[in-house]
mmCIF file of C-alpha atoms and ligand atoms in Angstrom:
data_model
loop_
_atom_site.group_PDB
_atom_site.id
_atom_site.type_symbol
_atom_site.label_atom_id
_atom_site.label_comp_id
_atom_site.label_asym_id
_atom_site.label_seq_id
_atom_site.Cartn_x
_atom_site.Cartn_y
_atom_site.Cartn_z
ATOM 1 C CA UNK S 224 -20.863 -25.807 9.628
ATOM 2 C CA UNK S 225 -18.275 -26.199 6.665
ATOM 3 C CA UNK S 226 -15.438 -23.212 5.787
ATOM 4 C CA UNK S 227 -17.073 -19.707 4.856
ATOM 5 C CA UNK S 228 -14.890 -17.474 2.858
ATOM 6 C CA UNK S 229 -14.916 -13.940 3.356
ATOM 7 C CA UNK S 230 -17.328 -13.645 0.453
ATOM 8 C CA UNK S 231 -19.621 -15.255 2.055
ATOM 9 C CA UNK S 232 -20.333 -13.134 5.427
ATOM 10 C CA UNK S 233 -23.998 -11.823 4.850
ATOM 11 C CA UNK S 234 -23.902 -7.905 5.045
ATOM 12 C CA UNK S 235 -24.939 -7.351 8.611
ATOM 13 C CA UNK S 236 -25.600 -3.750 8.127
ATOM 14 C CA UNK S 237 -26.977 -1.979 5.212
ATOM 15 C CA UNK S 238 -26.184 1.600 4.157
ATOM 16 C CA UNK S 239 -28.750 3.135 6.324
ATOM 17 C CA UNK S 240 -27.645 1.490 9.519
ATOM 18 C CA UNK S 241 -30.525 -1.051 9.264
ATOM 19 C CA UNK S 242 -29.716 -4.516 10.098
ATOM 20 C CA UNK S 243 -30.033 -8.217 8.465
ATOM 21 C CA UNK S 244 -33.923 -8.716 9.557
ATOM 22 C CA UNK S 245 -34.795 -4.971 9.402
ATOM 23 C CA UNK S 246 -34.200 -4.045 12.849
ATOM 24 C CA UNK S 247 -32.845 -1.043 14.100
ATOM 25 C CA UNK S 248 -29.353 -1.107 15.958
ATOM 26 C CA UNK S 249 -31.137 -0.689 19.405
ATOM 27 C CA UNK S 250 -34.270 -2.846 18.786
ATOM 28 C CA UNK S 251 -35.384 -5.939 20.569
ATOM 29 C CA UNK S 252 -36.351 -8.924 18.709
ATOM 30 C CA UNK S 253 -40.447 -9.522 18.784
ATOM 31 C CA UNK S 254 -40.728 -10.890 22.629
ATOM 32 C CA UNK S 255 -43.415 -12.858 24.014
ATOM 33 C CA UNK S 256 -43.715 -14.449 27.376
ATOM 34 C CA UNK S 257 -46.633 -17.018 28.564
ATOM 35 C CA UNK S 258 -46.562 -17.742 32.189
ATOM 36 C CA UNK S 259 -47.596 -21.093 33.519
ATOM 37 C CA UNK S 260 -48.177 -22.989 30.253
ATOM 38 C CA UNK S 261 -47.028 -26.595 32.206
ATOM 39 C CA UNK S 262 -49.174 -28.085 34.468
ATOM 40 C CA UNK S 263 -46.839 -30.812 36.000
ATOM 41 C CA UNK S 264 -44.244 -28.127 36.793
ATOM 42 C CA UNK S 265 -44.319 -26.580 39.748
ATOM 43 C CA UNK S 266 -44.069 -23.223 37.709
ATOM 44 C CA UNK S 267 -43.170 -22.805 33.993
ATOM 45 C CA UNK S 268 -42.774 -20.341 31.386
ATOM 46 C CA UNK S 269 -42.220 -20.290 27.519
ATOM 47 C CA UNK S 270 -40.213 -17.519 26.080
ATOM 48 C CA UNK S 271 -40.756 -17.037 22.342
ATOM 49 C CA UNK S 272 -37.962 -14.642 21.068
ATOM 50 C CA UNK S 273 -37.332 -13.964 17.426
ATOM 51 C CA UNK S 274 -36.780 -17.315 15.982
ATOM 52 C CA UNK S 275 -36.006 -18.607 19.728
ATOM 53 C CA UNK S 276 -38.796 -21.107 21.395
ATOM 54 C CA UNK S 277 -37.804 -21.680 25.002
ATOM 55 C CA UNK S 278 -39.872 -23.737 27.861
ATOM 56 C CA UNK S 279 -38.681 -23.474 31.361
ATOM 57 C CA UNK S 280 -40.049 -24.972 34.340
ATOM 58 C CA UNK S 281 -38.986 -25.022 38.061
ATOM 59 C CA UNK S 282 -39.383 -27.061 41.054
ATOM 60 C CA UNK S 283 -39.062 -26.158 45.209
ATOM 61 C CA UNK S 284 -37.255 -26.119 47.091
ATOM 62 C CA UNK S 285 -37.754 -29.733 47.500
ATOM 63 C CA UNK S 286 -34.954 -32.846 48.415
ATOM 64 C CA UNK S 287 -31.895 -32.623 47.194
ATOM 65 C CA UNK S 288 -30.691 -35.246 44.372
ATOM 66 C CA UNK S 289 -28.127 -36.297 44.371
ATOM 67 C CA UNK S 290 -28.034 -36.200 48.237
ATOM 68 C CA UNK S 291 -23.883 -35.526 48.530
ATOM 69 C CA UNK S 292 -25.023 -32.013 46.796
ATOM 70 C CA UNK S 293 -27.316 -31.054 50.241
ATOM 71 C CA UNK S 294 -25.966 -27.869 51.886
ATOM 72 C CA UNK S 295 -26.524 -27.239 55.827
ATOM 73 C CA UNK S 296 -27.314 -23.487 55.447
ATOM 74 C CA UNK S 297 -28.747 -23.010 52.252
ATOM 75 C CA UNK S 298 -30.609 -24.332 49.603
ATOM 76 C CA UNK S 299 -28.513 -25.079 46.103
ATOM 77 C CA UNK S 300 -29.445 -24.133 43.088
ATOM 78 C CA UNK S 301 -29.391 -26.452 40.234
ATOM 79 C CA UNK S 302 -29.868 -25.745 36.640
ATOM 80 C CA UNK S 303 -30.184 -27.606 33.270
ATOM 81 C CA UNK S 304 -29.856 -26.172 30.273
ATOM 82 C CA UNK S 305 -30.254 -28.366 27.137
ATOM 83 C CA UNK S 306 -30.849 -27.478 23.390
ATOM 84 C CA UNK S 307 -33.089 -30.015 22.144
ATOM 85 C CA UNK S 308 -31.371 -32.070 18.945
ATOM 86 C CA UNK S 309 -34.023 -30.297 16.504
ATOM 87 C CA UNK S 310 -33.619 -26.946 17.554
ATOM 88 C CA UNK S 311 -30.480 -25.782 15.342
ATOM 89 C CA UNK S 312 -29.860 -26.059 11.569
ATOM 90 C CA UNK S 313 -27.995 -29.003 12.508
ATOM 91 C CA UNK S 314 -28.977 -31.320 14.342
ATOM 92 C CA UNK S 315 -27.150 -31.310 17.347
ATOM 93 C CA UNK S 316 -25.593 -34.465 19.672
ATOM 94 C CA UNK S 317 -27.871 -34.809 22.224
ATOM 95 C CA UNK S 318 -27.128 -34.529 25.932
ATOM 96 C CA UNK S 319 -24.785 -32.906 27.925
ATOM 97 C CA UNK S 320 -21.426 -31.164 26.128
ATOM 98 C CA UNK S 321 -19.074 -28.517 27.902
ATOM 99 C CA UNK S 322 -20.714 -25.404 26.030
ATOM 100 C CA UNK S 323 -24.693 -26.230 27.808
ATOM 101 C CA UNK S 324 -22.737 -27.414 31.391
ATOM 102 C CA UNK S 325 -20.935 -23.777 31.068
ATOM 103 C CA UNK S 326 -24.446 -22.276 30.725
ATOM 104 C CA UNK S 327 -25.821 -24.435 33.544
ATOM 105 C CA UNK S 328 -23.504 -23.217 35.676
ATOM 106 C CA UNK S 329 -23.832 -19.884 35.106
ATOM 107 C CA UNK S 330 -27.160 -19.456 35.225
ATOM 108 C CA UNK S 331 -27.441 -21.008 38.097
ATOM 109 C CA UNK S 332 -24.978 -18.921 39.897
ATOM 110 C CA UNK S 333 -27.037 -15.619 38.429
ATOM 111 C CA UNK S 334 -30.154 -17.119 40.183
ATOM 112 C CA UNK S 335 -28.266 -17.913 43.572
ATOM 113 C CA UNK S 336 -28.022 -14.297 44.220
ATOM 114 C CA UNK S 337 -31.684 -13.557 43.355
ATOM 115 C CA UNK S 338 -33.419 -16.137 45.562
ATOM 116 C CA UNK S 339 -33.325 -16.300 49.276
ATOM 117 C CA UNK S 340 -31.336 -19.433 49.577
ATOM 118 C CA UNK S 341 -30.969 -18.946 53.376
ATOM 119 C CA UNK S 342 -33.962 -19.073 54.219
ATOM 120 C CA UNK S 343 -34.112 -22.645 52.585
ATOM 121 C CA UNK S 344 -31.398 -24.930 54.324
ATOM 122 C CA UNK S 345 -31.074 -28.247 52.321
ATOM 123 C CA UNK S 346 -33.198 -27.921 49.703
ATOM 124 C CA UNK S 347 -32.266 -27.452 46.560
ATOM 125 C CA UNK S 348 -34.230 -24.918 43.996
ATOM 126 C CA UNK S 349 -34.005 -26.958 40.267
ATOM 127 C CA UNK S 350 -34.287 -24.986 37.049
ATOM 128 C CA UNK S 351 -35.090 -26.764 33.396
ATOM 129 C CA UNK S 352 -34.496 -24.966 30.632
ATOM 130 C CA UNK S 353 -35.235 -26.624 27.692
ATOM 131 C CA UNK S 354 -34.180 -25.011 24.156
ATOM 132 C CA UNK S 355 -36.800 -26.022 21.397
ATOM 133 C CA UNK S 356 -35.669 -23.943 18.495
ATOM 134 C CA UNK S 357 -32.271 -21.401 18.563
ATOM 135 C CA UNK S 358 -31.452 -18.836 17.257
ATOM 136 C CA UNK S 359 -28.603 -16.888 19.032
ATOM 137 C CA UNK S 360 -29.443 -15.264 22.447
ATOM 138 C CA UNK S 361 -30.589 -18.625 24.220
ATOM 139 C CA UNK S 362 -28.922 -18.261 27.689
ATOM 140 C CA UNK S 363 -30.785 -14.640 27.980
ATOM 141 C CA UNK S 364 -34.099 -16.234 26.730
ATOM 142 C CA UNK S 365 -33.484 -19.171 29.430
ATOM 143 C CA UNK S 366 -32.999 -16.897 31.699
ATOM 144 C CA UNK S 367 -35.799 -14.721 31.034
ATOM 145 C CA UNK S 368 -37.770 -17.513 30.689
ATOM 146 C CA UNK S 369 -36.738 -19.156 34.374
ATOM 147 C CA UNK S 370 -37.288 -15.863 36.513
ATOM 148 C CA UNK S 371 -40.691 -16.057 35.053
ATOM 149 C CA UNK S 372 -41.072 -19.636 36.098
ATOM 150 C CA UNK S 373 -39.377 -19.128 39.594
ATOM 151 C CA UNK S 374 -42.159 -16.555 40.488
ATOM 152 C CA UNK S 375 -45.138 -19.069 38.907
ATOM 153 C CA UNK S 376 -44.234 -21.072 41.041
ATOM 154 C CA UNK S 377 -43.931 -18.388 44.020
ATOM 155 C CA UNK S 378 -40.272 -19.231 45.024
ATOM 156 C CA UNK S 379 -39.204 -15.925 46.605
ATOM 157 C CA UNK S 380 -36.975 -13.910 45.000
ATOM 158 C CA UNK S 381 -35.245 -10.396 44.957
ATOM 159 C CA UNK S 382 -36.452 -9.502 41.946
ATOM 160 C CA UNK S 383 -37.422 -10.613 38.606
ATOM 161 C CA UNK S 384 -34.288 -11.189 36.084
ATOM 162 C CA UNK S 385 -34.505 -9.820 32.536
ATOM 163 C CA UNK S 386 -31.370 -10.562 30.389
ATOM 164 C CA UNK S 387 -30.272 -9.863 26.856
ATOM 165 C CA UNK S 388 -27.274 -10.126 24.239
ATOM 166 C CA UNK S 389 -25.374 -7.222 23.006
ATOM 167 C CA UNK S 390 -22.568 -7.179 20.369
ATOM 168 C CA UNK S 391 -20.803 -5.540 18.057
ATOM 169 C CA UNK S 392 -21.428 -5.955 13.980
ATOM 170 C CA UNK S 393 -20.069 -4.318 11.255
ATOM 171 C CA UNK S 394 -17.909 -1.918 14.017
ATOM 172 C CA UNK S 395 -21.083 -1.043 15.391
ATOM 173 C CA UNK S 396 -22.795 -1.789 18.793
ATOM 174 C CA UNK S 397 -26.565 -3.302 18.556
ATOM 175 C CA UNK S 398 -28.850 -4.683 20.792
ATOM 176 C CA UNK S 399 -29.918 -8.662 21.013
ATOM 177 C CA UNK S 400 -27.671 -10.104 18.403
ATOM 178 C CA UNK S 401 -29.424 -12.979 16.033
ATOM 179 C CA UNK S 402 -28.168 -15.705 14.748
ATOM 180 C CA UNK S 403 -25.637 -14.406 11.886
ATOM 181 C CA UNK S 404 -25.419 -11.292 14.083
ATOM 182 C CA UNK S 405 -23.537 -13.610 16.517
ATOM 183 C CA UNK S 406 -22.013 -15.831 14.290
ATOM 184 C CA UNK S 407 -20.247 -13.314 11.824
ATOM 185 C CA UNK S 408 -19.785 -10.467 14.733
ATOM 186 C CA UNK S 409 -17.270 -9.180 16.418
ATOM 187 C CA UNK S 410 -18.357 -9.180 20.011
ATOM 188 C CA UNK S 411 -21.191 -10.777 21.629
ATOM 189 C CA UNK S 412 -21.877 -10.137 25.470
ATOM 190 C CA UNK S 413 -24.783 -11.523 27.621
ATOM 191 C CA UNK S 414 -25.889 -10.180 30.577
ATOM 192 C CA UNK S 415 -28.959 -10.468 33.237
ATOM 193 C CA UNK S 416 -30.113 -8.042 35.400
ATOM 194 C CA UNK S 417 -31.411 -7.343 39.056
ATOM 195 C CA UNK S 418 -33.498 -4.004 37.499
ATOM 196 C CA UNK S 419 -34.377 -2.961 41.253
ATOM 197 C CA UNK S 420 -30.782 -2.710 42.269
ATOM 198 C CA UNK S 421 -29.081 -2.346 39.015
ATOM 199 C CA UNK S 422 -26.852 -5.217 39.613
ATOM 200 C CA UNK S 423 -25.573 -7.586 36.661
ATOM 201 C CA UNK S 424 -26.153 -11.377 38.031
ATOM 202 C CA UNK S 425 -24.584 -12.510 34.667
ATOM 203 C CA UNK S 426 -22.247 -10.993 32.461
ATOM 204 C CA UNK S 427 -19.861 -13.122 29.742
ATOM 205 C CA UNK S 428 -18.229 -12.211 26.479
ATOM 206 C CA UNK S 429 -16.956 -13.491 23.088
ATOM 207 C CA UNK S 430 -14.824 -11.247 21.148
ATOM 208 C CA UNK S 431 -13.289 -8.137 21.059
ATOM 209 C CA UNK S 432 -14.582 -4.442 21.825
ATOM 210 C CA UNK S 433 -13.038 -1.316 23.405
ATOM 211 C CA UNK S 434 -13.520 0.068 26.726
ATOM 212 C CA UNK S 435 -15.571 3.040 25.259
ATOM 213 C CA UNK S 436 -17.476 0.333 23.445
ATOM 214 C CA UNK S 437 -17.415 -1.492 26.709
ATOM 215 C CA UNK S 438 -19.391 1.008 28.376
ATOM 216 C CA UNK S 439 -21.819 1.843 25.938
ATOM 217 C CA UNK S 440 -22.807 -1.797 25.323
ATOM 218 C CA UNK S 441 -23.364 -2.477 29.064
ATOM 219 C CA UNK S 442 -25.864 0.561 28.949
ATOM 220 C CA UNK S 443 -27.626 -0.530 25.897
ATOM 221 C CA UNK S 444 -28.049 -3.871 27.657
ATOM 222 C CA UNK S 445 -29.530 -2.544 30.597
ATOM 223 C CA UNK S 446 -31.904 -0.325 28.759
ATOM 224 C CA UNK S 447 -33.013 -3.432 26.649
ATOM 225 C CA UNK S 448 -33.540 -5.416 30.374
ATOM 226 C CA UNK S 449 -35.772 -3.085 31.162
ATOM 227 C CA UNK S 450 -38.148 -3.659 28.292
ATOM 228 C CA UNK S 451 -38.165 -7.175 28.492
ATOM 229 C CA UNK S 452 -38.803 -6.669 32.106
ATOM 230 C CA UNK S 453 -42.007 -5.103 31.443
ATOM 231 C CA UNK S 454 -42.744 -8.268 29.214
ATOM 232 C CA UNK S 455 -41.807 -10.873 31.653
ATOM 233 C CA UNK S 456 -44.158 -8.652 34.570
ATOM 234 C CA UNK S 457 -47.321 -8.291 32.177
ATOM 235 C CA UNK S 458 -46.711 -12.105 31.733
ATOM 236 C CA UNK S 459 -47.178 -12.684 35.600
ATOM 237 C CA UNK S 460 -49.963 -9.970 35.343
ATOM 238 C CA UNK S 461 -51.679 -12.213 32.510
ATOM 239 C CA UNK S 462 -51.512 -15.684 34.195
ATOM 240 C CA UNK S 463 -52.716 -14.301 37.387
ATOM 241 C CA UNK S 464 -54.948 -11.219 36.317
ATOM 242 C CA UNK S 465 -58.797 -12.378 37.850
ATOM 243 C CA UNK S 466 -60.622 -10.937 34.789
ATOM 244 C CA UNK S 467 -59.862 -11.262 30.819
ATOM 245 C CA UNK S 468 -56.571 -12.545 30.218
ATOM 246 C CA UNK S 469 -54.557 -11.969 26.847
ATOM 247 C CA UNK S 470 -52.858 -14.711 25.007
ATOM 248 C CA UNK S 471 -49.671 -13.910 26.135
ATOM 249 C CA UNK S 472 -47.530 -10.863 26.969
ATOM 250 C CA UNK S 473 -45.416 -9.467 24.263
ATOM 251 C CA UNK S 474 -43.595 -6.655 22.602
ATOM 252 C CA UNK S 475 -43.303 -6.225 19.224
ATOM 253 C CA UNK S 476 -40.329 -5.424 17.389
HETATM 254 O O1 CDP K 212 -27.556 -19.196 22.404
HETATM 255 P P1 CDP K 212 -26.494 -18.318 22.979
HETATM 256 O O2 CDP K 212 -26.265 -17.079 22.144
HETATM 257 O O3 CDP K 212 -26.719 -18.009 24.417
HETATM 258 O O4 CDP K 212 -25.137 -19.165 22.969
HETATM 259 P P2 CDP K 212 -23.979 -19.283 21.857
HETATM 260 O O5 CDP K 212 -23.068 -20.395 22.322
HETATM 261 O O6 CDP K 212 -23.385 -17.951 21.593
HETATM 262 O O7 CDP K 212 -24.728 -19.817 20.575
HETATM 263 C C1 CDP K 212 -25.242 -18.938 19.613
HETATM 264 C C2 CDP K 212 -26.176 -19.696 18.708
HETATM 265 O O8 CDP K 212 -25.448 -20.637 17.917
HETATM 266 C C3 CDP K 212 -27.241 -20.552 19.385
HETATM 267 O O9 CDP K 212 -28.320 -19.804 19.907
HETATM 268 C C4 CDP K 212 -27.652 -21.437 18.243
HETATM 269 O O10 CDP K 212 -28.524 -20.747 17.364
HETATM 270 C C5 CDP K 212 -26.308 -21.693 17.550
HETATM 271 N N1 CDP K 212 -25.757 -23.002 17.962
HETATM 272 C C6 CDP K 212 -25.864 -24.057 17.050
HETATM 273 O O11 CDP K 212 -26.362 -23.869 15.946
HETATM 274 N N2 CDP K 212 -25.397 -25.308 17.403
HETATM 275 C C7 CDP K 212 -24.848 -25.525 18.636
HETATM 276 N N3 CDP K 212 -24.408 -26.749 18.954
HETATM 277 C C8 CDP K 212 -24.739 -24.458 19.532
HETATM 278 C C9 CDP K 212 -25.201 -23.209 19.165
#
C-alpha cells in the first residue's frame, strides 16, 4: 500500500464522537442478508455489509475429499475462504496465502462446535466463502453469511452464528470497524456467537486494548450479534416464508 506518514491517517473520529462514514460508535454497518440466491449449492447465502459483498454456499455432509481427511466418528468440517483478486483496492494474488488459510481454519473450527458432527461419521460438511468486494470485517461477514447457508441447506445445527468486528479508534471502542477503521486503529477483534448459549465460537485480535476495554468490547460485540442475528433469521424467514417475500432481509444503518 506504499508508506503513510502520520499526516496522512484520516481523522477517524470527529469532535462529536461521530465516525469516518457518519456512524455512531455503536452502529452496525447497513446489513443485508439473501438466503438461497445459488441454485447449484446445496444452500447459499450472500451477505452484503457496508462496502462488503460476500457469497457463501455449503454442501452435506457428503464424501470426504481428499479421502486421508475421513474421520471414523465424525464428520469434518472444511472451509474455504478466498477474496476474489477484484475485491480490494489492489488487486490481490490470487489463491491461497497464509492470512485466508488462517481464516479457513478458524472458521471452520467455530462451525465444528455448532453442527452435530457426531451424528455424521465420515462425511465431511464443506463451506465456500467467497469474498467479492472487502472492506474490513470479511471473516464476520463469511461467517454470517455461512450459518445462513448451513441452515438453507438444512444441515443441523445448534444455533445460528452471527459475528462481528469490534475495535478501538481514536482511544475509543466502536462497533464493526471499516476499512480505515481497521487499518489506522488500534485494536480490532472478531468474534462469532452461539446467541442461545452465549458462547463465543470465534474470538481473535490485532492490537492493543486494556482489560477494562477488554470487557466492554466483548459486550458491545455481543450486543451487535444479536442484531445481525435478527437479520440473518428474517433472511431464513424470507426464503422460506409461503406468502409475499421481501427482497432481502436487512437493517439499516
Ligand atoms: O476482512 P477481515 O477484517 O476479516 O480481515 P483483515 O485481515 O483484518 O483485513 C481487513 C481488510 O483489509 C479486508 O477486509 C480488506 O478490505 C483489506 N485487505 C486488502 O485490502 N488486501 C488483502 N490482501 C487483505 C485484506
Amino acid at each position: 500500500m506504499g508508506s503513510i506518514g502520520a499526516k496522512d491517517v484520516p481523522q477517524l473520529l470527529d469532535a462529536n464522537g461521530r465516525r469516518i462514514d457518519g456512524r455512531g460508535l455503536e452502529d452496525l454497518r447497513p446489513l443485508r442478508i439473501t438466503a438461497g440466491p445459488l441454485q447449484q449449492a446445496e444452500g447459499s447465502a450472500f451477505v452484503e455489509w457496508g462496502d462488503n459483498k460476500v457469497m457463501a454456499a455449503v454442501y452435506g455432509p457428503r464424501e470426504v475429499h481428499p479421502r486421508h481427511l475421513q474421520q471414523t466418528t465424525k464428520a469434518v468440517v472444511q472451509c474455504k475462504y478466498n477474496m476474489a483478486a477484484f475485491s480490494v483496492d489492489e488487486r490481490k494474488r490470487p489463491g491461497l496465502d497464509r492470512r485466508s488459510q488462517e481464516i479457513s481454519k478458524v472458521i471452520a473450527e467455530a462451525f465444528e462446535s455448532v453442527l452435530f458432527v457426531e451424528e455424521y461419521p465420515r462425511t465431511s460438511i464443506d463451506i465456500y466463502i467467497e469474498v467479492l468486494q472487502a472492506n474490513a470485517g470479511t471473516r464476520c461477514a463469511g461467517v454470517v453469511a455461512a450459518s445462513v447457508a448451513l441452515a438453507d441447506a438444512g444441515i443441523p445445527m445448534v444455533d445460528l452464528v452471527p459475528a462481528v468486528a469490534v475495535g478501538k479508534v481514536a482511544g475509543t471502542i466502536v462497533l464493526d470497524l471499516k476499512k480505515e477503521e481497521d487499518n489506522y486503529g488500534e485494536a480490532d477483534l472478531p468474534m462469532a456467537l452461539v446467541p442461545r448459549s452465549g458462547r463465543l465460537v470465534l474470538l481473535q485480535m490485532e492490537g492493543h486494548m486494556t482489560r477494562d476495554e477488554l470487557k466492554r468490547s466483548l459486550d458491545l460485540g455481543v450486543t451487535g450479534c444479536k442484531k445481525i442475528y435478527e437479520v440473518q433469521k428474517q433472511a431464513l424467514r424470507d426464503r422460506y416464508a409461503v406468502s409475499a417475500p421481501s427482497a432481502g432481509a436487512e437493517v439499516a444503518a
